[in-house]
């Protein structure tokens, strides 16, 4: 149960805005900060507690803004600092908190530090902010080790030295245009404390920390030697993920954020195989919260959902941290498509059911823009419009993440669906989104938007929802039933058969992901909320 003096982030519903694709105020086909500001009333109507903005800082956009060239300004494509200030003022007036994205693992290659590093010689203080190393082999023309970029290919790039000769290599765990910082360097540590203060002083309510498990590297930089599969889930002992030294960085950050009033929050992006290791980032003197990707990865069946829920609650409660739940973000396939593949109707049923399940669980939840409209992954983008470095660096072997980043449909019956005043959108929108615009769905009581709005409204006024505990109730195979106190039960049918509500559960229907559900019978792939 949520107590009134508990910090807001223990139970908040936080909506991720991906600025390029949210709303375009100036008509250039790319979303911007004034666009976000103009849509705040929409988010208020939806009923979210906070927004998290993906990066909007000056950036050459080699990784859609996760390549930051200046941590203290706004990318001109997206607006100005004054636009940001106006947006956050409006958001706060509407009671919406604002979390910004901090990208500490790497900068852009256009950051002033990296330019200085390229201009300076090996061994210089300018190079010591990054991870420059000599190559292997007689001429140093082999990379320093066998580490691989998350986006495909090797993780080292060789530079040309001032005399025009090939020289040292620098580490980039992501794109070549995202050089990794050296987090053993006190200057790097001091700089990020100052960046935190810059945004805290501007009134932000918290930070989402990009690749939070990546900052510290094993100083020996040993070869991987095939010991770790490249599946994105970092395993124990990995030399560049989840190194113990990273925790000191967050202890330092926590001291900074704790100086500020108003329950500011950190949420870490920590992709690790082990829940226990994720929980270590959530010790009382480190981060407040972290994304829970195990739930996102769980298949649509009762068993795997339940085990991921149990495991997440068990490990987080051990360190006193609330669990966060998330089904979609800008890096993964939208959950309608993840659960239903080509079958949009099936995917939509399951996605709606999954959302009601998620919003009934103890803790806080993250929504990704457009999921409230039931948007699908756009799978048929042509190669010439794709922009994700994952697509480009794997030569198209991996489609990458553009399919979940297509600009939102706001209104009207044809592209650009009210995205902006101009005719363009930076990625093309599918024609069938005409029935999925915000305008159409807000006017339709049976839409996915209306389901989200009703669920969020219920969360706000029902003391059983949000932070707290959960008690499982007996249910048949393929079903989940649990109780929240006081007087709330959630029942999920993950099977393709209609099923009765488990014996002994009696209550009044509050909300259902399928309009034909009742307080006693669940259609396939359906979740219901009952007050008891
Ligand atoms: C995180 C971001 C992703 C980005 C990567 C590199 O995983 O969520 O979008 O590409 O970090 O910054």
XYZ file of C-alpha atoms and ligand atoms in Angstrom:
544
model
C 0.000 0.000 0.000
C 1.253 3.471 -0.816
C 1.778 5.656 2.201
C 1.403 9.365 1.720
C 4.919 10.210 2.845
C 6.615 7.622 0.600
C 8.644 9.205 -2.207
C 6.656 9.597 -5.400
C 8.968 7.361 -7.432
C 8.088 4.266 -5.421
C 4.727 4.096 -7.171
C 4.884 6.500 -10.128
C 3.848 5.809 -13.705
C 6.542 7.378 -15.865
C 6.036 7.986 -19.581
C 9.059 7.818 -21.860
C 9.185 10.566 -24.452
C 11.508 9.913 -27.367
C 11.888 13.541 -28.479
C 12.624 12.939 -32.192
C 9.398 11.014 -32.568
C 6.961 12.571 -30.130
C 5.671 15.818 -31.645
C 7.172 18.298 -34.093
C 6.405 21.970 -33.470
C 8.527 23.544 -36.208
C 7.579 21.322 -39.134
C 10.961 19.843 -40.059
C 9.759 16.267 -39.582
C 11.686 15.768 -36.342
C 10.065 16.085 -32.944
C 11.277 18.809 -30.587
C 11.017 20.305 -27.112
C 8.264 22.835 -28.002
C 6.392 19.829 -29.442
C 6.671 18.053 -26.095
C 5.510 21.190 -24.298
C 2.458 21.475 -26.534
C 1.442 17.889 -25.761
C 1.771 18.082 -21.979
C -2.001 18.515 -21.604
C -2.401 15.218 -23.493
C -0.103 13.486 -20.980
C -2.011 15.115 -18.160
C -5.292 13.753 -19.554
C -3.705 10.325 -19.845
C -2.781 10.603 -16.177
C 0.964 9.934 -15.982
C 2.974 11.088 -12.976
C 6.211 11.897 -14.774
C 7.978 11.912 -18.104
C 11.434 10.626 -18.913
C 12.944 12.390 -21.915
C 15.476 10.507 -24.031
C 18.492 12.733 -24.854
C 17.798 16.144 -26.368
C 21.349 17.522 -26.009
C 23.531 18.859 -28.836
C 24.560 15.805 -30.815
C 25.480 14.799 -34.354
C 22.742 12.159 -33.917
C 24.965 9.212 -34.807
C 22.929 7.231 -32.244
C 19.818 9.391 -32.146
C 21.180 11.643 -29.414
C 22.833 8.962 -27.248
C 26.021 10.509 -28.628
C 26.198 13.719 -26.623
C 28.437 16.577 -27.787
C 27.489 18.992 -24.994
C 25.855 17.900 -21.746
C 24.640 21.357 -20.806
C 22.529 22.520 -23.722
C 19.696 21.573 -26.079
C 20.284 20.282 -29.617
C 19.224 23.077 -32.033
C 17.087 20.540 -33.930
C 15.088 20.125 -30.725
C 15.023 23.732 -29.536
C 16.812 25.827 -26.931
C 17.459 25.821 -23.195
C 14.716 28.443 -22.890
C 12.322 25.963 -24.559
C 13.409 23.340 -22.039
C 12.825 25.718 -19.125
C 9.375 26.626 -20.442
C 8.521 22.952 -20.908
C 9.577 21.915 -17.397
C 7.712 24.872 -15.874
C 4.522 23.845 -17.652
C 5.019 20.194 -16.740
C 5.388 21.048 -13.070
C 2.288 23.232 -13.202
C 0.384 20.211 -14.470
C 1.852 18.040 -11.709
C 4.069 16.102 -14.124
C 7.644 15.481 -13.010
C 10.517 15.475 -15.501
C 13.387 12.974 -15.659
C 16.213 13.527 -18.134
C 18.572 11.009 -19.683
C 22.235 11.096 -18.709
C 24.749 9.346 -20.966
C 27.934 8.825 -18.925
C 29.533 5.776 -20.557
C 30.586 7.635 -23.697
C 30.459 11.033 -25.346
C 30.023 11.946 -28.989
C 33.157 12.105 -31.098
C 32.199 15.771 -31.530
C 32.446 16.486 -27.806
C 35.123 19.105 -27.122
C 37.017 16.581 -24.970
C 37.260 14.034 -27.736
C 38.360 16.607 -30.284
C 41.071 17.684 -27.859
C 42.055 14.040 -27.336
C 42.509 13.503 -31.070
C 44.621 16.642 -31.352
C 46.805 15.704 -28.369
C 49.601 13.096 -28.325
C 49.492 9.626 -26.734
C 49.973 9.826 -22.989
C 48.480 13.320 -22.731
C 45.883 14.356 -20.119
C 43.450 14.967 -23.013
C 43.666 11.295 -24.050
C 43.412 10.146 -20.428
C 39.715 11.096 -20.318
C 39.015 8.296 -22.790
C 40.354 4.773 -23.221
C 43.166 5.115 -25.719
C 45.541 2.148 -25.986
C 48.371 1.076 -28.262
C 47.492 -1.666 -30.720
C 48.859 -5.179 -30.715
C 51.083 -6.734 -33.363
C 54.429 -5.463 -34.675
C 53.006 -2.202 -36.066
C 50.272 -1.843 -33.517
C 47.775 -2.518 -36.257
C 45.795 -5.100 -34.321
C 43.190 -3.820 -31.845
C 44.264 -3.858 -28.174
C 41.888 -6.723 -27.391
C 38.965 -8.677 -28.838
C 36.101 -6.671 -27.341
C 33.080 -6.223 -29.598
C 30.778 -3.259 -30.114
C 27.202 -3.791 -28.917
C 26.158 -2.437 -32.307
C 28.239 -4.978 -34.269
C 31.901 -5.179 -35.294
C 34.967 -4.519 -33.150
C 34.968 -2.110 -30.207
C 38.225 -0.337 -31.116
C 38.923 2.352 -33.693
C 42.400 3.416 -34.743
C 43.205 7.108 -34.987
C 45.535 8.988 -37.276
C 48.127 10.845 -35.234
C 49.223 14.454 -35.834
C 52.088 13.331 -38.109
C 49.605 11.569 -40.375
C 50.551 8.059 -39.181
C 48.068 5.463 -37.907
C 48.441 5.528 -34.142
C 46.571 4.546 -31.002
C 43.156 2.932 -30.727
C 40.212 4.105 -28.653
C 37.471 2.010 -27.122
C 33.848 2.407 -28.225
C 31.472 -0.173 -26.809
C 28.778 1.300 -29.059
C 29.267 3.223 -32.322
C 32.707 4.453 -33.445
C 31.273 7.910 -32.892
C 30.659 7.122 -29.185
C 34.108 6.921 -27.518
C 34.030 5.458 -23.985
C 35.128 7.682 -21.115
C 37.709 6.569 -18.554
C 35.840 6.479 -15.255
C 39.026 6.073 -13.233
C 39.892 9.660 -14.172
C 38.905 12.181 -11.432
C 38.270 14.816 -14.077
C 35.543 12.638 -15.611
C 33.997 12.076 -12.191
C 34.058 15.808 -11.398
C 32.579 16.742 -14.753
C 29.553 14.514 -14.287
C 28.930 15.808 -10.775
C 28.823 19.240 -12.345
C 26.467 18.073 -15.131
C 24.135 16.557 -12.525
C 24.056 19.867 -10.692
C 23.436 21.796 -13.900
C 20.162 19.927 -14.533
C 19.184 19.626 -10.859
C 19.501 23.410 -10.597
C 17.162 23.701 -13.603
C 14.570 21.737 -11.696
C 14.717 18.212 -13.119
C 13.212 15.545 -10.892
C 15.711 12.851 -11.755
C 17.945 11.072 -14.210
C 17.722 7.927 -16.261
C 21.275 6.603 -16.491
C 22.238 5.177 -19.840
C 24.248 1.916 -19.805
C 24.638 2.285 -16.047
C 26.407 -1.075 -15.791
C 29.073 -0.153 -18.346
C 31.169 2.676 -16.941
C 33.909 0.725 -15.146
C 36.206 -1.527 -17.134
C 38.632 -4.186 -15.917
C 41.926 -2.242 -15.925
C 43.714 -5.255 -17.425
C 41.307 -5.218 -20.385
C 41.556 -8.983 -20.898
C 40.355 -10.648 -24.085
C 36.872 -12.117 -23.942
C 38.160 -15.282 -25.624
C 34.610 -16.359 -26.386
C 33.773 -16.591 -22.677
C 30.705 -14.359 -22.906
C 27.922 -14.698 -25.486
C 27.014 -11.358 -27.069
C 23.351 -11.528 -26.102
C 23.216 -8.205 -24.288
C 22.675 -9.840 -20.874
C 25.909 -9.214 -19.041
C 27.190 -12.165 -17.058
C 29.257 -12.187 -13.889
C 32.980 -11.627 -14.418
C 32.533 -9.752 -17.689
C 35.465 -7.328 -18.100
C 33.435 -4.343 -19.297
C 29.981 -4.852 -17.777
C 29.038 -4.700 -14.140
C 32.525 -4.245 -12.748
C 32.433 -3.649 -8.989
C 34.171 -0.274 -9.326
C 31.042 1.206 -10.923
C 29.319 1.305 -7.544
C 31.681 4.008 -6.279
C 30.535 6.245 -9.130
C 26.914 5.960 -8.017
C 27.747 6.479 -4.344
C 29.292 9.787 -5.397
C 26.244 10.708 -7.460
C 23.904 9.840 -4.644
C 25.699 12.283 -2.390
C 25.151 15.000 -5.009
C 21.453 14.313 -5.598
C 20.769 13.992 -1.862
C 21.793 17.627 -1.427
C 18.697 18.643 -3.395
C 15.183 18.799 -1.956
C 12.130 17.140 -3.427
C 12.756 13.415 -3.779
C 14.835 13.489 -6.950
C 15.480 10.066 -8.401
C 17.963 7.964 -10.350
C 16.786 5.145 -12.577
C 19.542 2.979 -13.965
C 19.566 1.129 -17.245
C 21.209 -2.020 -15.948
C 20.996 -4.986 -18.338
C 22.341 -7.931 -16.334
C 21.611 -11.613 -16.299
C 21.397 -11.715 -12.522
C 18.638 -9.931 -10.618
C 20.818 -10.050 -7.528
C 23.536 -8.076 -9.274
C 20.979 -5.489 -10.459
C 19.797 -5.114 -6.863
C 23.337 -4.184 -5.818
C 22.911 -0.932 -7.769
C 19.898 -0.212 -5.556
C 21.584 -0.315 -2.180
C 20.500 2.625 -0.015
C 23.529 4.783 -0.880
C 23.407 4.140 -4.664
C 20.604 4.408 -7.246
C 16.975 4.594 -6.178
C 15.592 2.416 -8.969
C 16.595 0.441 -12.051
C 14.694 -0.884 -15.018
C 13.525 -4.433 -14.626
C 14.257 -5.989 -17.971
C 13.538 -9.534 -16.840
C 9.807 -8.800 -16.864
C 10.097 -7.230 -20.314
C 11.836 -10.357 -21.566
C 9.343 -12.805 -20.074
C 7.216 -14.733 -22.570
C 3.470 -14.348 -22.575
C 2.704 -17.302 -20.331
C 1.734 -17.456 -16.689
C 4.771 -19.401 -15.579
C 7.449 -17.146 -16.956
C 5.584 -13.974 -15.999
C 5.132 -15.203 -12.466
C 8.716 -16.289 -12.009
C 10.026 -12.962 -13.296
C 7.637 -11.087 -10.981
C 8.597 -13.168 -7.938
C 12.292 -12.912 -8.642
C 12.176 -9.131 -9.143
C 10.186 -8.500 -5.982
C 12.369 -10.802 -3.924
C 15.667 -9.250 -4.979
C 14.543 -5.611 -4.836
C 12.815 -5.875 -1.497
C 16.003 -7.341 -0.108
C 17.655 -3.921 -0.586
C 14.512 -1.911 0.179
C 14.055 -0.669 -3.396
C 10.718 -0.640 -5.222
C 10.394 -2.753 -8.346
C 9.916 -0.977 -11.669
C 7.990 -2.587 -14.511
C 8.359 -1.892 -18.203
C 7.089 -3.551 -21.369
C 8.456 -1.347 -24.147
C 11.110 1.284 -24.760
C 13.067 2.815 -27.635
C 15.468 -0.164 -27.813
C 13.097 -3.127 -28.027
C 10.334 -4.416 -30.268
C 7.011 -2.892 -29.229
C 5.120 -5.341 -27.052
C 2.091 -5.668 -29.346
C 4.462 -7.186 -31.918
C 6.579 -9.073 -29.378
C 3.526 -10.906 -28.096
C 1.656 -11.361 -31.366
C 4.136 -11.288 -34.267
C 2.246 -10.573 -37.492
C -1.078 -11.179 -35.799
C -1.875 -7.625 -34.690
C -5.225 -8.559 -33.165
C -3.608 -11.234 -30.978
C -0.683 -8.982 -30.093
C -3.054 -6.178 -29.130
C -5.131 -8.452 -26.882
C -2.038 -9.674 -25.103
C -0.481 -6.219 -24.883
C -3.625 -4.808 -23.270
C -3.707 -7.716 -20.834
C 0.007 -7.333 -20.062
C -0.464 -3.636 -19.373
C -3.228 -4.224 -16.844
C -1.071 -6.894 -15.218
C 1.914 -4.532 -15.065
C -0.095 -1.644 -13.645
C -1.461 -3.854 -10.853
C 1.986 -4.980 -9.675
C 3.692 -3.398 -6.679
C 6.116 -0.601 -7.556
C 6.354 1.919 -10.343
C 5.862 1.472 -14.093
C 7.314 2.892 -17.282
C 5.260 3.446 -20.435
C 6.850 4.070 -23.818
C 5.245 6.713 -26.016
C 2.663 5.233 -28.351
C 1.981 2.081 -26.365
C -1.102 3.824 -25.003
C -2.309 3.868 -28.612
C -1.508 0.176 -29.101
C 1.136 0.938 -31.714
C 2.903 -1.961 -33.376
C 6.544 -2.274 -34.332
C 6.966 -1.009 -37.903
C 8.744 -3.912 -39.557
C 8.712 -2.888 -43.201
C 10.875 0.250 -43.151
C 13.066 0.241 -46.238
C 16.847 0.143 -45.904
C 17.265 3.659 -47.241
C 15.223 5.249 -44.439
C 16.685 3.250 -41.581
C 19.037 5.239 -39.358
C 19.884 3.020 -36.407
C 23.645 2.319 -36.197
C 22.723 -1.283 -35.353
C 21.279 -1.669 -38.868
C 24.182 0.182 -40.459
C 26.988 -1.584 -38.544
C 25.608 -5.082 -39.149
C 25.070 -4.411 -42.841
C 21.346 -4.858 -42.306
C 21.668 -8.325 -40.706
C 19.971 -6.849 -37.684
C 17.060 -4.555 -38.434
C 17.803 -2.434 -35.395
C 15.469 -0.217 -33.435
C 13.955 2.194 -35.951
C 10.726 0.167 -36.007
C 9.781 1.278 -32.496
C 10.840 4.884 -33.120
C 8.426 5.901 -35.877
C 6.849 9.330 -35.199
C 3.564 9.212 -33.307
C 0.209 9.539 -35.055
C -1.733 12.346 -33.395
C -4.687 13.092 -35.668
C -6.167 12.987 -39.151
C -6.431 10.182 -41.659
C -3.115 10.306 -43.526
C 0.577 10.811 -42.746
C 2.008 12.808 -41.056
C -1.043 12.217 -38.827
C -0.685 15.567 -37.095
C 2.923 14.879 -36.065
C 3.832 18.414 -37.104
C 2.825 21.287 -39.345
C 5.063 20.094 -42.200
C 4.448 17.129 -44.520
C 7.426 15.044 -43.363
C 8.244 12.609 -40.623
C 11.851 11.430 -40.215
C 10.647 7.834 -40.560
C 7.533 6.997 -42.599
C 4.352 6.090 -40.715
C 2.199 3.116 -41.771
C -1.141 4.065 -43.347
C -3.088 1.776 -41.016
C -2.142 4.020 -38.092
C -5.100 6.182 -39.213
C -7.263 4.235 -36.774
C -4.646 4.530 -34.012
C -4.269 8.295 -33.750
C -4.512 9.943 -30.346
C -7.469 11.938 -31.632
C -9.400 8.838 -32.728
C -8.576 6.889 -29.582
C -9.370 9.638 -27.118
C -12.844 9.792 -28.642
C -13.368 6.016 -28.382
C -14.269 4.589 -24.976
C -13.149 1.122 -26.118
C -9.702 2.159 -27.348
C -6.382 1.170 -25.860
C -5.884 4.838 -24.910
C -9.098 4.757 -22.884
C -7.970 1.564 -21.160
C -4.679 3.188 -20.142
C -6.439 6.338 -18.974
C -8.885 4.349 -16.860
C -6.120 2.199 -15.384
C -4.006 5.216 -14.458
C -7.009 6.963 -12.922
C -7.731 3.874 -10.833
C -4.083 3.709 -9.723
C -4.286 7.272 -8.489
C -7.316 6.753 -6.356
C -7.017 3.139 -5.238
C -4.761 2.817 -2.204
C -4.125 -0.855 -3.006
C -2.210 -0.008 -6.177
C 1.345 1.272 -6.511
C 4.034 0.399 -3.982
C 3.442 -2.420 -1.522
C 3.187 -6.178 -1.441
C 1.430 -8.872 -3.441
C -0.114 -12.165 -2.409
C -0.608 -14.892 -4.970
C -3.964 -16.681 -5.027
C -4.589 -20.179 -6.359
C -5.287 -20.251 -10.064
C -5.464 -22.864 -12.822
C -2.522 -23.477 -15.158
C -2.052 -20.582 -17.555
C -3.682 -18.139 -15.156
C -2.362 -15.700 -12.574
C -4.309 -14.282 -9.662
C -3.008 -12.047 -6.935
C -4.299 -9.817 -4.236
C -3.234 -6.323 -3.242
C -4.379 -4.800 0.006
C -6.882 -3.410 0.727
C -9.466 -5.210 -1.345
C -8.039 -5.525 -4.828
C -7.515 -8.608 -6.995
C -5.968 -8.944 -10.458
C -6.658 -12.048 -12.558
C -4.850 -12.862 -15.804
C -5.696 -15.523 -18.370
C -2.670 -16.067 -20.615
C -4.221 -19.021 -22.460
C -6.154 -19.105 -25.717
C -9.250 -20.539 -23.995
C -12.000 -18.776 -22.099
C -11.580 -19.517 -18.397
C -13.530 -18.986 -15.179
C -12.196 -16.701 -12.459
C -10.564 -19.025 -9.884
C -12.889 -20.372 -7.215
C -13.111 -18.212 -4.127
C -12.353 -14.920 -5.869
C -15.430 -12.766 -5.619
C -15.431 -9.098 -6.442
C -16.740 -6.275 -8.513
C -15.279 -5.699 -11.954
C -13.302 -2.449 -12.101
C -11.522 -2.779 -15.406
C -10.920 -5.430 -18.060
C -8.570 -5.604 -21.011
C -11.380 -7.232 -23.027
C -14.863 -5.662 -23.018
C -16.597 -9.057 -22.888
C -14.903 -10.111 -19.645
C -17.035 -10.273 -16.502
C -16.260 -10.626 -12.809
C -16.488 -14.397 -13.248
C -15.271 -15.230 -16.771
C -12.126 -14.251 -18.659
C -11.839 -14.531 -22.442
C -8.433 -15.666 -23.821
C -5.452 -13.384 -23.175
C -7.309 -11.116 -20.788
C -6.663 -9.375 -17.483
C -9.322 -8.109 -15.106
C -9.198 -5.924 -12.020
C -11.659 -6.581 -9.204
C -12.370 -4.808 -5.971
C -13.171 -7.272 -3.224
C 21.314 2.602 -24.217
C 20.230 3.361 -24.945
C 20.362 3.073 -26.400
C 21.711 3.565 -26.859
C 22.827 2.943 -26.041
C 24.116 3.662 -26.242
O 21.164 1.239 -24.296
O 18.984 3.028 -24.424
O 19.342 3.652 -27.158
O 21.903 3.229 -28.213
O 22.565 3.010 -24.676
O 24.074 4.922 -25.649
